[in-house]
Each structure stands twice: as structure tokens, then as C-alpha cells.
Amino acid sequence: MRRTAYLLSAWTLVLAACGPAAQPAAPTTAPAAQPTTAAAAKPTTAPAATTAPAPAATTAPAPAATTAPAAAKPTEAAKPAAGGRGAGALLKILYWQAPTILNSHLAQGTKDYDAARLVIEPLAAAGPDGKPVALLAAEVPTLDNGGVSKDLKTVTWKLKPGIKWSDGSDFTADDVVFTYQYMADEKTAATDSEFTVGVQDVTAKDPTTVVVTWKDPNPNPYQLFVSGQGNIIQKKQFQEFMGEKAKDAPGNLKPIGTGPYKVTDFKPGDVVTYEINDNYRDKDKPFFKQVQFKGGGDATSAARAVFQTGDFDYGWNLQVESQVLNQLMQGGKGDMITATSGNVERLLINFADPNAPGDERSEPTTKHPFFSDLNVRKAFAMAVDRKSMAEQLYGVAGKPTCNIVSAPEDVVSKNTDSMDVCKYDIAAANKLLDDAGWAKGSDGIREKAGQKMSVIYQTTVNPLRQKEQDIVKKGWEQLGVQVELKSVDAGVFFSSDAGNPDTAGHFFTDVEMFTNGPEQPDTTNYLAGWLSTKIAQKSNDWRQSNYHRWSNPEYDALWNQLKTETDANKRKDLVIKMNDMLVSQVVVIPMVARTSPTSGKSKQLQGNKPNPWDSELWNVADWTKTP
Amino acid sequence: MSRFIVRRLILAVPTLLMISFVLFAVLSLAPGDPLSQFAANPAVPPEVRENIKRSLGLDQPWPIRYVKWLWSMLQGDWGFSFGSRIPVWELLKLRIPSTLAVVGVAYLVSLVLALPIGIISALRQYSVMDHVATTLAFFGFSLPTFFTGLLLIITFSVKLQLLPFIYDSTLQVHDLDTLGTQLKQSIMPIAVLALFQTATVVRYTRASVLENLPLDYVRTARAKGLAQPTVIGRHVVRNSLIPVVTLVALSAPTVFSGALITEQIFRVPGIGSLLVNSIQNSDTPVVMAITFTFSVLVVLFNLIADVIYGVLDPRIRYD
């Protein structure tokens, strides 16, 4: 936001120098600023990551909303498309960020993944419970059906026979192999290239069989070709445009796909229109003849268009101040659809000393003056009122959690509820600090051996986050801790700029806050973020994911076990154990498990299955509309 | 006159070079990059982001990028958008129709309304009509467009359900029906913009005409026995329009740059909204193209204003 304001005002200055004409163009920043902040990139996940809570999102629960916990049943049972293919007219989808590219491998955010998903598909979707659902694959390969080899090194995908691209040509294993090569080519610079890491080879055994070979045993056979990051593109359309030429591909704006729809017109940054792909494999679907995917504007007016005027059938990511949302929903034209995702708003504790001099600052060789004491960390955790935060600030968009792994349901720890660090208890927290020898001075601030207990607590510039900071600060102040709040532009905070001291990776403060979560239902990669080998520090340009500078051999050992474990139940136990360790050791203080999707739909629209693990339009072929 | 124009055009070159340099520097030095959306996203680790940056040519220092940009711009190549990976010019071309249909029309409407209203207001100073016009004009430029926009949406879209408030750029006008739809969807953004612009021009025109009315040359004209329309039309209006021409000519380039707020509110895919989104996504080539074209237009229209002075006011000679 600040950046926008800054640039616009700079521009205005230049114009002012040219002549008085600049004047009408000047008063701008306010509405413009909105989209910046709330970029929520789900399928890439970390909506979180991006920038997090929608800027406007605030206060109080919206009672009218129908919520479906991730693994539970969707709000409405998917009905078969009542009138068969093309029985419905036009489906109007509204995103307040506009898609700019439809080749999802070069996508810049959720908007692009979602707009692409109507056209191009992965071999299997990641289902609402985190389990894959076969799309182009005849069945999901597992250990049981022999699709995944015993040594976890090869995965054999059988494709559905007879699938055709929207141009009428045959979809074959070659297209899948090509998609891998395209994604893995460094010069293509695919945004989802990370999913090809560890792959030794992808080969076509026959036209309907694809074999993925991993360099090392991979317990997550669904890393590649599953969910929005694994969309298969047509070899014929893209083979001339691999590597450096990727940007010149006409298919970037009009990919040929196997999905229910094909693109008829795309105005980047504005609107996509689709019509039925006549070659779609399910003869009864999709229901709608045409789809319009409009982008731009802001979340509040998007909610208005769905709930009040009914101009649109579906509105994406409506994290609107819940008072306003409730008022808009009184129109009675629509409902919210949400599902708990793996994205958790959390506080990160710095184990290194952010005040160490010079190059030593926040380096893992230093030790934080008081966070190195577990009891102090516990006291801080116990003074966080996550319940008020979730209820007052998130409403339908999140619920309080004390787990750092908040989905899928089967790996969510039940042990944390009873932990004392998860209870909001100011008195007990004060006692912990008293016992640890931190006494309150004359100014009410605790100190020990000349060290004052004062923290700097940073996050991104975002109205919702600033309110969260206030809640946390109030709790900590009741402990006699001096809290200084800091907020950094999201573009800077999340940048990988080694020269900027304000990034989350530099972590030159005591505490910081943002949202993060696993990008796939398998949490192995996500949990690697706390390994001692992944500590962010000067020597790696702060490019590693362990921002805490925490290291624990026991945790490392658990992770190494998880990496090779094949038994599903043992894996579950390991994930829960690691979650519990991170929480009980107060490496991180989880606060709110956020929902994804957090969207609105018209009451007539049927068949949506809220799914936190894949594009929220993942089953758009099943959507129907009652008159 | 032609020598004057040539001289001014030559002088414009260093000005524009400086402007482009400042713009580029500001954009490059501003924090954030096109990939910051992906930060902290475990699916897009820093190595991948660095790789993407490299593929966009962002790994080079900005002065080098500036020289490269300038060189290709001089050859007519505006570069390609980081977001859509298509030439910037293609992207602009898509935006021009909506911009002209909304911002351009609003500009014309405001001129057509403002000049007569301003002149009549001045001639009938303190009449009912003058009071009404003055009041409306004050409303016009004191109310920010995001407020009038919202007001119109709530009245006409939400309460009365008469007009759509989301602009549909896929609409093709080919018969009366679609023309009606086009009018319905563009009337609110046009009204919002025209209100603001009209208000400004009305005030200028009125003040300028009032300034001229009591002058000696008007009295002389009347004393010669000229009819009122001739006095007003040939003498007063012609002289009064000089300051108005400045205002109008210098605000003409804003038609190109679009209306940032109004476009955002009504989701009109004009150049303004393209600019805002490109700034947010650090899509430098697009931002540069729009801002620089705007600068060129400002310089150009300054020149045009000066030329028109010469036509309107014979006392002004440029040689």
C-alpha cells in the first residue's frame, strides 16, 4: 500500500513539473491500495505467504455463513448436473484480483491458477480431505494397487483412455512427460518448478502409462501432477516454447486443455470468457454453456455483487469486515463457503539475538537474552488471547488453533488442547516469569541482571494484522513486557532481498507474525522448515526457511524418520509428534487456522465442494444452478 | 510559428529523457519485486524466485536495465509484461477501447455541459440558474469520486436495481439492444467523472467570463450598437476562453491515463486500472509505458495549448 502511494505520488510530482494538468489525476491511492495487500495465493498455497488476511478483513463472526471443516462433508452434496451438458446458461465468477496469464506454470497467484483450472487439469485433484481424486488418471496410484513401488521410488500413472484435447487431438502420456520437462527446465522459470525437485525421470511407457522415477524414496507420491501446480499442458501447443521462449507462447493466454471449458476470449488483467469444451470426457457435464471470469475491484464490492445485487454467482475471497459482510448478506441472495486450511497465522520466536552488534545480528551463533529460557517462552505463549483474535477479527475466516499443522484433519494433533502453553492464563504466565527470576522494576517492566524484558514485534502492513498486534501486545503488557510494534510493507517483508534488513528471513526483531502452511496435504516439506540445516542466516543470504534459528537434534531425527517412513499411521504419529514438539517448546505460537476458500456464492448455485488443498474451482464441472 | 513549434519539440527531448530516467529510477528503487507475492510460500522457494527474476532480466543493476529499456523503446519496442508475458503494447491496445468509452466520453460530456453552463451562469449572475449551477459545481469538486461512485451504486444498483455496477468489457455493441446495455453500464462511471470535470470547467469559465464583462472593450462593442449575441459570442467568449483552453488542453492527456479510482470502483478495464495493478505487481515495463506515454502527451498538449493561445489571442506572437 505504502509502495503504491509512494509511486503514485512520485509520479504526480513528475507530472506537476510538466504542467498543472496533473491535478485531476492525483487523488488516488485509497481504493487502489486494496488489492495489493490481500493477495491470497491458495493453490500455490500460502495465501498466507503472499500477504495474508484481506486488508479489509476485520471484526466479528458472520453468523449466517455455512462452514465446512476441511475434512467434513461439503455444504451441499454434489448433485449430478440436472439438465445434462449445457443446460445452464452463463456462470459468472468474480475475483477481485484479475487473472493475467492462463498457463498455470507461469502463474503469479491464485487468480491465475483458478482461471486456468477450468481449462487445464492435473492427473489428479487434491480432494477436500487431502486425498487425491483421479481426473486424467484412471485411478490414483497407491502402494496397495501397485501404482507406487514398494521402495517408494517409482510412481506409475495409468491415464484414462480416449481423452481428447479441446482441439480434438489425443491426450497421451507424451503430453504428461512434456509437461514435466517444461516445468523442470530452469530457463522456463516455472513458478511450480519446486514440485519437480527430486524427480529423476518421467517416461511414457505406453500412450496411457506414465512412470515417475524419484532419485530417493519419496513418501509423497503425489508431489508431481496433483492439484493446481501439476496441470498438464499440450505438447503440440508448447513444445516450441520451452525455456527462454516460454514467454512468447500464444498458449500462455489461450491454453488448449482437457478441462470442462475452453477459452474463447481473454483480456489479461480483466476478464476471461469460456465455453464448453465439446471434447470433455464426461458427456453430461459441464452444466453451464458459458463462464465469465471477471477480475478486479475490491472484496467489499465483490461481496455486494454476490449477496446484494446477485449480478454474480460466485465471489472469491470475501474477507470483508464481518459487520459489513453480515449487512450485505441480509440481501439473502447468497452464502459463504469456507473450509479450514493448513494455513496458520502464527508468532515466530527468535532464538538468536536481534540486538547483537554488526554482522552477528540474529545469527544462530548468538543467543536471545530471554527467549532461550523455555519458561519465558511459555509465559509469552500463555498471554496470547487467540480466541478473541479469531472471533473478533476473523469471524468465518478463521478459528483459534494451537497447532501448527491444522489440516488435513487426520494429522491434526489432539494433544495440544491440554497443554498449558495453549491456555490463555495471564496469572500463570506471570508466575512463570516471577519464578524464572524476572522481577518487575519501578516502571513495571520486568528485568533480570540489567536486561529489560522488552521485545520488538513485527509483521506486515495490514489493518487486520495491526489489530492482531494490539491484542497480543495487550496480553504481553500484562506480563510486564515492554512491546514495540513494527509493521513492514508486505512486498518488503516477504522479499528475498538480502540487502534489506526488514524481511521476515532476516528476522532482526524478537517476534514476528505471518501466515504459512503446507502447500500440499503431505506436510513433509512444510515441517522441514524447522530443521537445523535450514536456519536462515547471513551465509545463505537468509534464504532458508527456519527463521527461528531454532535447532533441535531430536526434531531433526524425527523429520529424517518422516522422510522415509511409508506406513501411513506411523507417518501420522510422527507429524503429530513434531507438531507437539514445536508447540510445547514454544518455537512458534500458532494462533488462528484460516479458511480457504473464504468465498461467497449465490443461493442458486449448487455443487461447490469447499477444498483447501486445490483450486477452489476444482470441481467447477459439477456446479449447477437452480432457476 | 513553425519555428516556434520545432524549437519546442527539440526542447522536449531532454525533458522527456529526464522524466523517463526519474520514473525508471523511482520504480527500480522502490521496494518490492514482481515475485514478492510468492514470498514465504514454501511452494516457491527463494531459488525459484531468483530464477524467475533472472528470466525476467531483473538480476541486472537498474542503470543497465534503464539503458536497455531506453534503447529498445527508441526502436519502438516497449518490452513485455511480467504478468502476462505479452508485449506491453498488446496490453495497452486492449485497454484503450474501454478507456475511451468511459473516460473519453466523460471528458467530452463535461466540456459540452460546462462551457454553456459557465457562460450562462456568468451572464445571469446571481440568478436562480447561477445559484443552482454554482451549488452543483461545488458539490462536484468537493465530493471525491469514490464517494459519488459508491453513492450512485447504492442508489441505482442496490436499491433501485436499475443499473449494473460491474463493467462488462466483453459486450459487443452491434444493435440497439446492446447499445442500451452499453449505455446502462457506462452511465454511472461517466456521470461520476463528468460531474467532477464539469464542476471544475464551469467555475473557470464563469470566473473568466465575469472578468471580461465589465471591461472597456465590451462597453465599446455595445456602444457601437452590436447585438448582444455578437458581443458575447465574438468578443467576450473568445477572450474568456483563453484560461479555459489551458485547463482543457492540459487535462486532455488524463483521458489517456484513465481514471484510477473510478475505474477501480466500477471495474472498468481502462488504462488507469492497468496502471494501478501494474504498480502493485511491480510490472515495470507496463508502468513505464503508461507513465512515459502520459508524459509525452503532457508535453505535447502543453505545446498545443500554446499554439491555441496564438489563434485565440492575436496579441500573442511566437516569432
JSON list of N, CA and C in Angstrom, two decimals, chain A residues 240-276:
[
{"chain": "A", "resi": 240, "resn": "GLU", "atom": "N", "xyz": [7.39, -25.74, -28.86]},
{"chain": "A", "resi": 240, "resn": "GLU", "atom": "CA", "xyz": [8.31, -24.74, -29.42]},
{"chain": "A", "resi": 240, "resn": "GLU", "atom": "C", "xyz": [8.67, -23.67, -28.39]},
{"chain": "A", "resi": 241, "resn": "PHE", "atom": "N", "xyz": [8.01, -23.70, -27.27]},
{"chain": "A", "resi": 241, "resn": "PHE", "atom": "CA", "xyz": [8.14, -22.57, -26.34]},
{"chain": "A", "resi": 241, "resn": "PHE", "atom": "C", "xyz": [8.64, -22.98, -24.97]},
{"chain": "A", "resi": 242, "resn": "MET", "atom": "N", "xyz": [9.63, -23.86, -24.96]},
{"chain": "A", "resi": 242, "resn": "MET", "atom": "CA", "xyz": [10.22, -24.23, -23.69]},
{"chain": "A", "resi": 242, "resn": "MET", "atom": "C", "xyz": [11.40, -23.30, -23.41]},
{"chain": "A", "resi": 243, "resn": "GLY", "atom": "N", "xyz": [11.81, -23.25, -22.16]},
{"chain": "A", "resi": 243, "resn": "GLY", "atom": "CA", "xyz": [12.99, -22.47, -21.83]},
{"chain": "A", "resi": 243, "resn": "GLY", "atom": "C", "xyz": [12.77, -20.99, -22.04]},
{"chain": "A", "resi": 244, "resn": "GLU", "atom": "N", "xyz": [13.77, -20.32, -22.60]},
{"chain": "A", "resi": 244, "resn": "GLU", "atom": "CA", "xyz": [13.72, -18.87, -22.70]},
{"chain": "A", "resi": 244, "resn": "GLU", "atom": "C", "xyz": [12.54, -18.36, -23.51]},
{"chain": "A", "resi": 245, "resn": "LYS", "atom": "N", "xyz": [12.06, -19.21, -24.44]},
{"chain": "A", "resi": 245, "resn": "LYS", "atom": "CA", "xyz": [10.98, -18.75, -25.29]},
{"chain": "A", "resi": 245, "resn": "LYS", "atom": "C", "xyz": [9.60, -18.90, -24.64]},
{"chain": "A", "resi": 246, "resn": "ALA", "atom": "N", "xyz": [9.59, -19.35, -23.39]},
{"chain": "A", "resi": 246, "resn": "ALA", "atom": "CA", "xyz": [8.31, -19.60, -22.72]},
{"chain": "A", "resi": 246, "resn": "ALA", "atom": "C", "xyz": [7.38, -18.40, -22.78]},
{"chain": "A", "resi": 247, "resn": "LYS", "atom": "N", "xyz": [7.97, -17.20, -22.72]},
{"chain": "A", "resi": 247, "resn": "LYS", "atom": "CA", "xyz": [7.12, -16.01, -22.68]},
{"chain": "A", "resi": 247, "resn": "LYS", "atom": "C", "xyz": [6.42, -15.72, -24.00]},
{"chain": "A", "resi": 248, "resn": "ASP", "atom": "N", "xyz": [6.94, -16.29, -25.09]},
{"chain": "A", "resi": 248, "resn": "ASP", "atom": "CA", "xyz": [6.36, -15.98, -26.39]},
{"chain": "A", "resi": 248, "resn": "ASP", "atom": "C", "xyz": [5.20, -16.90, -26.77]},
{"chain": "A", "resi": 249, "resn": "ALA", "atom": "N", "xyz": [4.88, -17.87, -25.92]},
{"chain": "A", "resi": 249, "resn": "ALA", "atom": "CA", "xyz": [3.87, -18.86, -26.30]},
{"chain": "A", "resi": 249, "resn": "ALA", "atom": "C", "xyz": [2.48, -18.25, -26.35]},
{"chain": "A", "resi": 250, "resn": "PRO", "atom": "N", "xyz": [1.81, -18.35, -27.50]},
{"chain": "A", "resi": 250, "resn": "PRO", "atom": "CA", "xyz": [0.43, -17.86, -27.55]},
{"chain": "A", "resi": 250, "resn": "PRO", "atom": "C", "xyz": [-0.46, -18.63, -26.58]},
{"chain": "A", "resi": 251, "resn": "GLY", "atom": "N", "xyz": [-0.06, -19.87, -26.31]},
{"chain": "A", "resi": 251, "resn": "GLY", "atom": "CA", "xyz": [-0.82, -20.71, -25.40]},
{"chain": "A", "resi": 251, "resn": "GLY", "atom": "C", "xyz": [-0.85, -20.19, -23.98]},
{"chain": "A", "resi": 252, "resn": "ASN", "atom": "N", "xyz": [0.04, -19.27, -23.63]},
{"chain": "A", "resi": 252, "resn": "ASN", "atom": "CA", "xyz": [0.01, -18.71, -22.28]},
{"chain": "A", "resi": 252, "resn": "ASN", "atom": "C", "xyz": [-1.32, -18.02, -22.01]},
{"chain": "A", "resi": 253, "resn": "LEU", "atom": "N", "xyz": [-1.89, -17.44, -23.08]},
{"chain": "A", "resi": 253, "resn": "LEU", "atom": "CA", "xyz": [-3.16, -16.75, -22.90]},
{"chain": "A", "resi": 253, "resn": "LEU", "atom": "C", "xyz": [-4.34, -17.61, -23.33]},
{"chain": "A", "resi": 254, "resn": "LYS", "atom": "N", "xyz": [-4.09, -18.63, -24.13]},
{"chain": "A", "resi": 254, "resn": "LYS", "atom": "CA", "xyz": [-5.18, -19.46, -24.61]},
{"chain": "A", "resi": 254, "resn": "LYS", "atom": "C", "xyz": [-4.76, -20.92, -24.64]},
{"chain": "A", "resi": 255, "resn": "PRO", "atom": "N", "xyz": [-4.52, -21.49, -23.48]},
{"chain": "A", "resi": 255, "resn": "PRO", "atom": "CA", "xyz": [-4.05, -22.88, -23.49]},
{"chain": "A", "resi": 255, "resn": "PRO", "atom": "C", "xyz": [-5.14, -23.82, -24.00]},
{"chain": "A", "resi": 256, "resn": "ILE", "atom": "N", "xyz": [-4.70, -24.85, -24.71]},
{"chain": "A", "resi": 256, "resn": "ILE", "atom": "CA", "xyz": [-5.61, -25.92, -25.09]},
{"chain": "A", "resi": 256, "resn": "ILE", "atom": "C", "xyz": [-5.61, -26.90, -23.93]},
{"chain": "A", "resi": 257, "resn": "GLY", "atom": "N", "xyz": [-6.79, -27.34, -23.52]},
{"chain": "A", "resi": 257, "resn": "GLY", "atom": "CA", "xyz": [-6.84, -28.16, -22.33]},
{"chain": "A", "resi": 257, "resn": "GLY", "atom": "C", "xyz": [-7.74, -29.36, -22.45]},
{"chain": "A", "resi": 258, "resn": "THR", "atom": "N", "xyz": [-7.82, -30.11, -21.36]},
{"chain": "A", "resi": 258, "resn": "THR", "atom": "CA", "xyz": [-8.70, -31.27, -21.30]},
{"chain": "A", "resi": 258, "resn": "THR", "atom": "C", "xyz": [-9.87, -30.99, -20.37]},
{"chain": "A", "resi": 259, "resn": "GLY", "atom": "N", "xyz": [-9.90, -29.82, -19.79]},
{"chain": "A", "resi": 259, "resn": "GLY", "atom": "CA", "xyz": [-10.91, -29.49, -18.78]},
{"chain": "A", "resi": 259, "resn": "GLY", "atom": "C", "xyz": [-12.28, -29.23, -19.38]},
{"chain": "A", "resi": 260, "resn": "PRO", "atom": "N", "xyz": [-13.26, -28.95, -18.53]},
{"chain": "A", "resi": 260, "resn": "PRO", "atom": "CA", "xyz": [-14.64, -28.79, -18.99]},
{"chain": "A", "resi": 260, "resn": "PRO", "atom": "C", "xyz": [-14.86, -27.60, -19.92]},
{"chain": "A", "resi": 261, "resn": "TYR", "atom": "N", "xyz": [-13.96, -26.62, -19.85]},
{"chain": "A", "resi": 261, "resn": "TYR", "atom": "CA", "xyz": [-14.18, -25.42, -20.66]},
{"chain": "A", "resi": 261, "resn": "TYR", "atom": "C", "xyz": [-12.97, -25.10, -21.52]},
{"chain": "A", "resi": 262, "resn": "LYS", "atom": "N", "xyz": [-13.21, -24.30, -22.57]},
{"chain": "A", "resi": 262, "resn": "LYS", "atom": "CA", "xyz": [-12.10, -23.74, -23.33]},
{"chain": "A", "resi": 262, "resn": "LYS", "atom": "C", "xyz": [-12.23, -22.23, -23.38]},
{"chain": "A", "resi": 263, "resn": "VAL", "atom": "N", "xyz": [-11.11, -21.56, -23.54]},
{"chain": "A", "resi": 263, "resn": "VAL", "atom": "CA", "xyz": [-11.11, -20.09, -23.53]},
{"chain": "A", "resi": 263, "resn": "VAL", "atom": "C", "xyz": [-11.60, -19.57, -24.86]},
{"chain": "A", "resi": 264, "resn": "THR", "atom": "N", "xyz": [-12.58, -18.67, -24.84]},
{"chain": "A", "resi": 264, "resn": "THR", "atom": "CA", "xyz": [-12.97, -18.05, -26.10]},
{"chain": "A", "resi": 264, "resn": "THR", "atom": "C", "xyz": [-12.36, -16.67, -26.21]},
{"chain": "A", "resi": 265, "resn": "ASP", "atom": "N", "xyz": [-12.21, -16.01, -25.08]},
{"chain": "A", "resi": 265, "resn": "ASP", "atom": "CA", "xyz": [-11.64, -14.67, -25.12]},
{"chain": "A", "resi": 265, "resn": "ASP", "atom": "C", "xyz": [-10.97, -14.38, -23.79]},
{"chain": "A", "resi": 266, "resn": "PHE", "atom": "N", "xyz": [-9.80, -13.79, -23.83]},
{"chain": "A", "resi": 266, "resn": "PHE", "atom": "CA", "xyz": [-9.09, -13.47, -22.60]},
{"chain": "A", "resi": 266, "resn": "PHE", "atom": "C", "xyz": [-8.49, -12.07, -22.73]},
{"chain": "A", "resi": 267, "resn": "LYS", "atom": "N", "xyz": [-8.92, -11.18, -21.84]},
{"chain": "A", "resi": 267, "resn": "LYS", "atom": "CA", "xyz": [-8.31, -9.87, -21.77]},
{"chain": "A", "resi": 267, "resn": "LYS", "atom": "C", "xyz": [-7.49, -9.86, -20.49]},
{"chain": "A", "resi": 268, "resn": "PRO", "atom": "N", "xyz": [-6.17, -9.97, -20.60]},
{"chain": "A", "resi": 268, "resn": "PRO", "atom": "CA", "xyz": [-5.35, -10.08, -19.39]},
{"chain": "A", "resi": 268, "resn": "PRO", "atom": "C", "xyz": [-5.61, -8.92, -18.43]},
{"chain": "A", "resi": 269, "resn": "GLY", "atom": "N", "xyz": [-5.75, -9.27, -17.16]},
{"chain": "A", "resi": 269, "resn": "GLY", "atom": "CA", "xyz": [-5.98, -8.24, -16.16]},
{"chain": "A", "resi": 269, "resn": "GLY", "atom": "C", "xyz": [-7.42, -7.80, -16.11]},
{"chain": "A", "resi": 270, "resn": "ASP", "atom": "N", "xyz": [-8.30, -8.47, -16.83]},
{"chain": "A", "resi": 270, "resn": "ASP", "atom": "CA", "xyz": [-9.69, -8.03, -16.84]},
{"chain": "A", "resi": 270, "resn": "ASP", "atom": "C", "xyz": [-10.65, -9.22, -16.79]},
{"chain": "A", "resi": 271, "resn": "VAL", "atom": "N", "xyz": [-10.83, -9.91, -17.89]},
{"chain": "A", "resi": 271, "resn": "VAL", "atom": "CA", "xyz": [-11.90, -10.89, -17.94]},
{"chain": "A", "resi": 271, "resn": "VAL", "atom": "C", "xyz": [-11.53, -12.06, -18.85]},
{"chain": "A", "resi": 272, "resn": "VAL", "atom": "N", "xyz": [-12.01, -13.25, -18.47]},
{"chain": "A", "resi": 272, "resn": "VAL", "atom": "CA", "xyz": [-11.86, -14.43, -19.33]},
{"chain": "A", "resi": 272, "resn": "VAL", "atom": "C", "xyz": [-13.26, -14.93, -19.63]},
{"chain": "A", "resi": 273, "resn": "THR", "atom": "N", "xyz": [-13.52, -15.27, -20.89]},
{"chain": "A", "resi": 273, "resn": "THR", "atom": "CA", "xyz": [-14.78, -15.94, -21.20]},
{"chain": "A", "resi": 273, "resn": "THR", "atom": "C", "xyz": [-14.47, -17.34, -21.72]},
{"chain": "A", "resi": 274, "resn": "TYR", "atom": "N", "xyz": [-15.28, -18.28, -21.27]},
{"chain": "A", "resi": 274, "resn": "TYR", "atom": "CA", "xyz": [-15.07, -19.66, -21.65]},
{"chain": "A", "resi": 274, "resn": "TYR", "atom": "C", "xyz": [-16.36, -20.21, -22.24]},
{"chain": "A", "resi": 275, "resn": "GLU", "atom": "N", "xyz": [-16.22, -21.26, -23.06]},
{"chain": "A", "resi": 275, "resn": "GLU", "atom": "CA", "xyz": [-17.40, -22.02, -23.43]},
{"chain": "A", "resi": 275, "resn": "GLU", "atom": "C", "xyz": [-17.07, -23.50, -23.30]},
{"chain": "A", "resi": 276, "resn": "ILE", "atom": "N", "xyz": [-18.10, -24.33, -23.40]},
{"chain": "A", "resi": 276, "resn": "ILE", "atom": "CA", "xyz": [-17.91, -25.76, -23.17]},
{"chain": "A", "resi": 276, "resn": "ILE", "atom": "C", "xyz": [-16.88, -26.35, -24.12]}
]
